[in-house]
mmCIF file of C-alpha atoms in Angstrom:
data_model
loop_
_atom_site.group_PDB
_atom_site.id
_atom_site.type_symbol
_atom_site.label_atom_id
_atom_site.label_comp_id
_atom_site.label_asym_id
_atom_site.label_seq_id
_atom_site.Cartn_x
_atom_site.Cartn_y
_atom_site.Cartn_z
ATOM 1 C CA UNK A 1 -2.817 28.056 17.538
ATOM 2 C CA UNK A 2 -3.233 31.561 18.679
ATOM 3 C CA UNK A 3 0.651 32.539 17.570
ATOM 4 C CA UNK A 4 -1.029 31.319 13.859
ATOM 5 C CA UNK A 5 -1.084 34.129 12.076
ATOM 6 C CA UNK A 6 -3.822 32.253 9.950
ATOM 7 C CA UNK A 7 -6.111 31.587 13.216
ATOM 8 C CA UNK A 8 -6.293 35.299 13.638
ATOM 9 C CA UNK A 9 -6.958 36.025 9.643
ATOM 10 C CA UNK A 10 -10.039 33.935 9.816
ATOM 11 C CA UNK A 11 -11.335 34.321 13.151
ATOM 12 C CA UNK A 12 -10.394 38.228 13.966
ATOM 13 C CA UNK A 13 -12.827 39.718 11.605
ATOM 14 C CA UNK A 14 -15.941 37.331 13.758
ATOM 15 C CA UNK A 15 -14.037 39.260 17.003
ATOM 16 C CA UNK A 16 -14.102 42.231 15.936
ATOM 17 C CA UNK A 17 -17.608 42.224 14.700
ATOM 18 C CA UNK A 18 -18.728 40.514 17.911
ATOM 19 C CA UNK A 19 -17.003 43.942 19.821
ATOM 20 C CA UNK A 20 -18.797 45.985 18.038
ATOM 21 C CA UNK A 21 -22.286 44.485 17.758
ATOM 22 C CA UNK A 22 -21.896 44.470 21.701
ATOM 23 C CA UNK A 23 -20.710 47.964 21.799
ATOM 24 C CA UNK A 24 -23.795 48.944 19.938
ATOM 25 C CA UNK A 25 -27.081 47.017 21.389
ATOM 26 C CA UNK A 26 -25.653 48.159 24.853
ATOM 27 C CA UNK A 27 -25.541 51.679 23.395
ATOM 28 C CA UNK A 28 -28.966 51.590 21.712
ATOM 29 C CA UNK A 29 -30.696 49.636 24.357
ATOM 30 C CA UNK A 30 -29.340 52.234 27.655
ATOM 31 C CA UNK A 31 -30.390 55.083 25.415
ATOM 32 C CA UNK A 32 -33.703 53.838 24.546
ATOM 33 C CA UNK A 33 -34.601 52.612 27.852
ATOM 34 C CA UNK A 34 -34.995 56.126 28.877
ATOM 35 C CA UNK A 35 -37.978 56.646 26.254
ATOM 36 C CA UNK A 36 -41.091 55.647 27.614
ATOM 37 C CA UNK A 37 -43.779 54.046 25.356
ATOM 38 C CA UNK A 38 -46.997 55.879 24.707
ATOM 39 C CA UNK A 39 -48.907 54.289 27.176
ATOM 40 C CA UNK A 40 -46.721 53.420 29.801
ATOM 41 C CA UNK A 41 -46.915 49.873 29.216
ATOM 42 C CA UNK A 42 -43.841 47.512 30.289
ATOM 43 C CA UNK A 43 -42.666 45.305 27.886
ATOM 44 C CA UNK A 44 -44.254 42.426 29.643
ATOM 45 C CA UNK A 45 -47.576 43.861 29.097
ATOM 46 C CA UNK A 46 -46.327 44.534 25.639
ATOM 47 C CA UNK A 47 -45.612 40.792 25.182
ATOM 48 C CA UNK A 48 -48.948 39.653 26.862
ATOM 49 C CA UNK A 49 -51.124 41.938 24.571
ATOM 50 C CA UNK A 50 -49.666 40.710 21.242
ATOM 51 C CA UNK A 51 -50.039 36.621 22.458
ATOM 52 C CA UNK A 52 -53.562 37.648 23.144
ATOM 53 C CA UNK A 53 -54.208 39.363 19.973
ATOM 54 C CA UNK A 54 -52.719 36.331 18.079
ATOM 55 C CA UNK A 55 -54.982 33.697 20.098
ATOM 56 C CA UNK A 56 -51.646 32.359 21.718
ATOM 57 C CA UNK A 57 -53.181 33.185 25.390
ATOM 58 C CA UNK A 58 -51.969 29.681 26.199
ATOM 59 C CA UNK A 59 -47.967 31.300 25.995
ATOM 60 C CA UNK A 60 -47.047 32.011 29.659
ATOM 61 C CA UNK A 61 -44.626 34.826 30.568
ATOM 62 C CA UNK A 62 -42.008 34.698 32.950
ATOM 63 C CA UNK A 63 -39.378 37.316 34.534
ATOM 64 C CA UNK A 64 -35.987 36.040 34.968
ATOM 65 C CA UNK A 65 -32.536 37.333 35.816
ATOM 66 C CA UNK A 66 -29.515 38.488 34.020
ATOM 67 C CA UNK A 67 -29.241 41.435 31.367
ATOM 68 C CA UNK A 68 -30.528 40.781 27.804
ATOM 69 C CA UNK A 69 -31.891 37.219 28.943
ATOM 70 C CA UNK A 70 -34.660 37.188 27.163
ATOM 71 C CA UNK A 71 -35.840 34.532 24.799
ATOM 72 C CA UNK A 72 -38.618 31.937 24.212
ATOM 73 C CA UNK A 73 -38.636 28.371 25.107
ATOM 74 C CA UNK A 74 -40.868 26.463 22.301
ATOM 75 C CA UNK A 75 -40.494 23.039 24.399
ATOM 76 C CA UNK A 76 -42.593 24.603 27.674
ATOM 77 C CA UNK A 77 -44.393 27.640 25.519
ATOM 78 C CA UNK A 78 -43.063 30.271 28.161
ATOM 79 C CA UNK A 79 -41.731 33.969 27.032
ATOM 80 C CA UNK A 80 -38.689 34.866 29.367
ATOM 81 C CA UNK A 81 -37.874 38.144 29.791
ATOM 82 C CA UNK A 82 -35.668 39.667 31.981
ATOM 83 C CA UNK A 83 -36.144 42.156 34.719
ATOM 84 C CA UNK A 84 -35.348 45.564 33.136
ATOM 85 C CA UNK A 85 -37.640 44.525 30.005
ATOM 86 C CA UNK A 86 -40.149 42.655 32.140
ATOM 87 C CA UNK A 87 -40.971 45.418 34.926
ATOM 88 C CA UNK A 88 -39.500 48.624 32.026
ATOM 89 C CA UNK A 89 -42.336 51.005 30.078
ATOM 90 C CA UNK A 90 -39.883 51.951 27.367
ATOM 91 C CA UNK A 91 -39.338 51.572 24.171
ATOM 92 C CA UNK A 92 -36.396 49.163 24.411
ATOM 93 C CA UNK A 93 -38.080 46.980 26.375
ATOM 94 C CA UNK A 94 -41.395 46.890 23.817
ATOM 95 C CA UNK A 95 -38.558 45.894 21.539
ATOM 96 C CA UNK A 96 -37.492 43.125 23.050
ATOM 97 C CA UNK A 97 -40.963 42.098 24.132
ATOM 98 C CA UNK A 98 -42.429 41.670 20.881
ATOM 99 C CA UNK A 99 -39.240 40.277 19.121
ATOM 100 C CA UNK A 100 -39.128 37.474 21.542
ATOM 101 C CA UNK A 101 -43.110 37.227 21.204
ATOM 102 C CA UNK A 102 -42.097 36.758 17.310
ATOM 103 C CA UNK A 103 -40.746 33.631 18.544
ATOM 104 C CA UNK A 104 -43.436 32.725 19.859
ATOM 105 C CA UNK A 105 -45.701 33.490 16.547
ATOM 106 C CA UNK A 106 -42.835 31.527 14.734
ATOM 107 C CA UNK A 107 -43.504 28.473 16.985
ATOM 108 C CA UNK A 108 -47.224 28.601 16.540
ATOM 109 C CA UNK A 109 -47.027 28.898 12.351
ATOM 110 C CA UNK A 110 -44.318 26.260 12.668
ATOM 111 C CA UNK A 111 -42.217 28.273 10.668
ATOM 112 C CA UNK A 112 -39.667 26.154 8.717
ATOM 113 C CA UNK A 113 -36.193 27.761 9.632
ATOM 114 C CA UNK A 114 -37.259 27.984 13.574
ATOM 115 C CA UNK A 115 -38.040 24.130 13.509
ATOM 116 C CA UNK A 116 -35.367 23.208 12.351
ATOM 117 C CA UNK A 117 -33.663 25.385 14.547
ATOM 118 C CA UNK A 118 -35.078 23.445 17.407
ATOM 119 C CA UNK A 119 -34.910 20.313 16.117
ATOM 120 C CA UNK A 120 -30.781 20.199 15.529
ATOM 121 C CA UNK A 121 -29.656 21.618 18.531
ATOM 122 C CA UNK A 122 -28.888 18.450 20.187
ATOM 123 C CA UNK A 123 -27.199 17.506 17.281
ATOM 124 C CA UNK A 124 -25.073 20.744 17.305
ATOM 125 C CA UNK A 125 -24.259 20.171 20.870
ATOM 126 C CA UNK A 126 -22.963 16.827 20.106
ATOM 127 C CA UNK A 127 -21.104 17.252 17.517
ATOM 128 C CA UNK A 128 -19.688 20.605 18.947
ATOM 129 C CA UNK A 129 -18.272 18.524 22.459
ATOM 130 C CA UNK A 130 -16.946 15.633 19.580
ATOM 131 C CA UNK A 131 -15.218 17.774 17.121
ATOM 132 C CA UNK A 132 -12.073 19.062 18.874
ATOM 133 C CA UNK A 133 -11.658 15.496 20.453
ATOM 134 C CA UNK A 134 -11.889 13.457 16.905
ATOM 135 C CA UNK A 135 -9.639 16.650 15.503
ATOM 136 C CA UNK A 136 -6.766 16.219 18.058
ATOM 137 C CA UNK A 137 -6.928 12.558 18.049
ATOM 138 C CA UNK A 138 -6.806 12.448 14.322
ATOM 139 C CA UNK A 139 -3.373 14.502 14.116
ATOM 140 C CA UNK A 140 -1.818 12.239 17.026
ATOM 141 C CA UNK A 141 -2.713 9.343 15.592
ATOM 142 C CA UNK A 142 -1.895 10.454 12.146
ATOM 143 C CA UNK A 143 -5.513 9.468 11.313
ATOM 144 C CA UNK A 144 -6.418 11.535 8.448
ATOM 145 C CA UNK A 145 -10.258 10.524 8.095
ATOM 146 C CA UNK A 146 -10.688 11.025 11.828
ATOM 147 C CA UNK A 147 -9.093 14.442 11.292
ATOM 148 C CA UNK A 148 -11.625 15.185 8.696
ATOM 149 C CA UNK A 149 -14.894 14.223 10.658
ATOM 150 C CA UNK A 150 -13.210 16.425 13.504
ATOM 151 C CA UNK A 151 -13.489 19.213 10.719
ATOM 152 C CA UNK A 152 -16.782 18.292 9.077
ATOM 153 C CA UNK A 153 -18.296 18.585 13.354
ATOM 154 C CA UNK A 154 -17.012 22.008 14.126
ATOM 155 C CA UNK A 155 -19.392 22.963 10.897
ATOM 156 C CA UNK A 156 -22.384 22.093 12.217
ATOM 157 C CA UNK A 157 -21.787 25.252 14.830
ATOM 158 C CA UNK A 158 -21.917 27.309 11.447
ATOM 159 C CA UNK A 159 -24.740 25.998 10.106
ATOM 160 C CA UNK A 160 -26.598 26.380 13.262
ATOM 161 C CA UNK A 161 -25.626 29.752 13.480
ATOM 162 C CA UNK A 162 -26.551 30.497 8.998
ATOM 163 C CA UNK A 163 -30.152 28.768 10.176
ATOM 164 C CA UNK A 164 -30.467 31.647 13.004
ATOM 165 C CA UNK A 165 -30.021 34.515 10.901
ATOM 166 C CA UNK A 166 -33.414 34.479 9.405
ATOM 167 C CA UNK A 167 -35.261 32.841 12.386
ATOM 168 C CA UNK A 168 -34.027 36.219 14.122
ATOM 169 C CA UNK A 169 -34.563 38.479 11.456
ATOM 170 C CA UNK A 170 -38.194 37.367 11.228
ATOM 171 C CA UNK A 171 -38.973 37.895 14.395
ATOM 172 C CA UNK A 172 -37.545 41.171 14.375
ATOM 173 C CA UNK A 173 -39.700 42.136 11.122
ATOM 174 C CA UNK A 174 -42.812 40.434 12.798
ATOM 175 C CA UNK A 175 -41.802 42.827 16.221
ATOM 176 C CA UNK A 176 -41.990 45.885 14.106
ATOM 177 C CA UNK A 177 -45.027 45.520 12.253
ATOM 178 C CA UNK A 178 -47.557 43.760 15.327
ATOM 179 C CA UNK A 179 -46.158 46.882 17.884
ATOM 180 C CA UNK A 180 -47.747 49.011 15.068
ATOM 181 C CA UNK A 181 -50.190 47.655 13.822
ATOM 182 C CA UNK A 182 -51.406 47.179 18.051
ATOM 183 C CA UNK A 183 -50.187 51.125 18.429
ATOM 184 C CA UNK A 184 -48.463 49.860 21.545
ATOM 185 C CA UNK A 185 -45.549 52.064 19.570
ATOM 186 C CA UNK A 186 -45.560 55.215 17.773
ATOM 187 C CA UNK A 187 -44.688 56.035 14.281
ATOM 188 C CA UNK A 188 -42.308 58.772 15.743
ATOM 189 C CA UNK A 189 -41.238 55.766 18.254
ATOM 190 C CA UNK A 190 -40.324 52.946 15.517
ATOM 191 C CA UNK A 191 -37.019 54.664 15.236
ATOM 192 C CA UNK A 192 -35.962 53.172 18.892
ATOM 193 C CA UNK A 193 -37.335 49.857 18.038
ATOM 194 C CA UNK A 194 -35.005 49.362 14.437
ATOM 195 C CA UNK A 195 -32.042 51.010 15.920
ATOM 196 C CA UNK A 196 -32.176 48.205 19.196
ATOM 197 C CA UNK A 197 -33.335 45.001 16.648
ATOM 198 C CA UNK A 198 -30.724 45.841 14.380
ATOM 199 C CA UNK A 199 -28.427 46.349 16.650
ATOM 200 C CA UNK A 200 -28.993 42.660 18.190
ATOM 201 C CA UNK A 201 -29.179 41.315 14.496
ATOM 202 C CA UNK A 202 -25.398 42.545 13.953
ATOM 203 C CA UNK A 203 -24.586 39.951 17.148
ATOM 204 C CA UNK A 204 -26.082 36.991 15.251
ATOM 205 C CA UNK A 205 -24.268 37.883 11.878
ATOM 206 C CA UNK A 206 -20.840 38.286 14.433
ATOM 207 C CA UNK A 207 -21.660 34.655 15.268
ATOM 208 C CA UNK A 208 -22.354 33.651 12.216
ATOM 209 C CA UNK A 209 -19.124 35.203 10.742
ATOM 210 C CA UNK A 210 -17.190 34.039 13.754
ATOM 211 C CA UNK A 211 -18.297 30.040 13.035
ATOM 212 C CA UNK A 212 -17.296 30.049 9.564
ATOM 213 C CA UNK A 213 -13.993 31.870 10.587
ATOM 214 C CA UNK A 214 -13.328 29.166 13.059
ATOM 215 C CA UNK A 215 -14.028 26.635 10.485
ATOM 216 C CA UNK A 216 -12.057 27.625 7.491
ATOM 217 C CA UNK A 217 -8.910 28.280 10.089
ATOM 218 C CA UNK A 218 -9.198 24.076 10.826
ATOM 219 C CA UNK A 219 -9.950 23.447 7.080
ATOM 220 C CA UNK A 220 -6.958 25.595 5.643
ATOM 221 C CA UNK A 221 -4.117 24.256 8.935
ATOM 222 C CA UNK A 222 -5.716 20.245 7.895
ATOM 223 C CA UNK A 223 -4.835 21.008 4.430
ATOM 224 C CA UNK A 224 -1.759 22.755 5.188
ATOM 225 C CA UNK A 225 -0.648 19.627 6.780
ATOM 226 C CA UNK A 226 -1.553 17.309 4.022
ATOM 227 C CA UNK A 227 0.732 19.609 1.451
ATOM 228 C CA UNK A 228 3.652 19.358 4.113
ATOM 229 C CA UNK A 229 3.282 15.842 4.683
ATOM 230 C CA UNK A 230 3.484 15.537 0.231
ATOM 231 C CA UNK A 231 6.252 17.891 -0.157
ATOM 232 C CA UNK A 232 8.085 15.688 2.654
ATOM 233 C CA UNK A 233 7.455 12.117 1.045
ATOM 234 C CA UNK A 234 8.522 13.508 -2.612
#
């Protein structure tokens, strides 16, 4: 598969993007964790403040470990953030505070794309551990509808991944506008904020991209097959 020139035509440009939406929230996040927010406030004080503004004093928050671990767990209502934006005063850490506390806002409005979100991953795990097994045991077996409901499985992972893009971009947009509408963030500070949510934005379209890559390759080598398999009966 990976000597297929086609595998890397579809999946290189997901790669690629992936590298460089890395590259670039590592950048923008190291630089802007050395600017400190007006008021000295970490970005789990950040996070508390705009729960407790939106009546969502109920949402607990948690430190935990790794680097750019943060998210928010709708089944037990708990913010996670880790270390260096839990303990941090800077403006990368407000940034990540109060896009992850957009989750949180998200869950609380039940906002459509979020629940669903929620509600297929399961599904999407499922089908994900199913799809190479019902792909490679369609070819052996020369089962061509098993082949095709190994193909129609490794979609889901795109889908999942088209339903994230605006479940992260909200959050992002709600981020922006609660840190100033709070004036947890400067005007002059916003800058910081866009340049580190954008920057994790470009790793969700890299996914995205990626998925679809991965599924067209299996589409386009299932078809290629079938037109072999024609042009060898005629």
């Amino acid at each position: 598969m990976f000597e297929d020139p086609l595998f890397w035509l579809f999946v290189g440009p997901g790669l690629l993007l992936g590298l460089y939406a890395q590259a670039r929230i590592k950048a923008n996040v190291a630089r802007y964790s050395q600017v400190p927010t007006p008021s000295g406030v970490t970005g789990a004080q950040v996070a508390r403040a705009l729960l407790d503004a939106q009546g969502l004093a109920d949402v607990k928050i948690e430190s935990t470990e790794g680097v750019l671990s943060d998210h928010y767990d709708p089944r037990d209502k708990v913010l996670r953030l880790s270390q260096k934006v839990y303990y941090t005063p800077s403006v990368a850490a407000a940034g990540i505070a109060a896009h992850e506390t957009g989750h949180a806002l998200q869950d609380a409005e039940d906002y459509f794309p979020m629940e669903a979100r929620t509600y297929i991953v399961p599904i999407v795990q499922l089908a994900s551990q199913i799809a190479p097994w019902a792909f490679v045991a369609g070819l052996m077996l020369q089962w061509n509808t098993l082949t095709w409901i190994g193909v129609v499985l490794f979609g889901a992972s795109f889908f999942f991944a088209l339903l994230t893009l605006p479940v992260e971009f909200n959050a992002s947009a709600r981020a922006k506008e609660l840190l100033i509408r709070k004036r947890l963030i400067g005007p002059d500070q916003i800058e910081g904020v866009d340049k580190v949510l954008d920057a994790a934005a470009w790793t969700y379209v890299a996914a995205a991209v990626s998925a679809v890559g991965v599924w067209l390759f299996y589409i386009f080598m299932l078809l290629g097959r079938g037109r072999s398999a024609s042009a060898a009966r005629g």
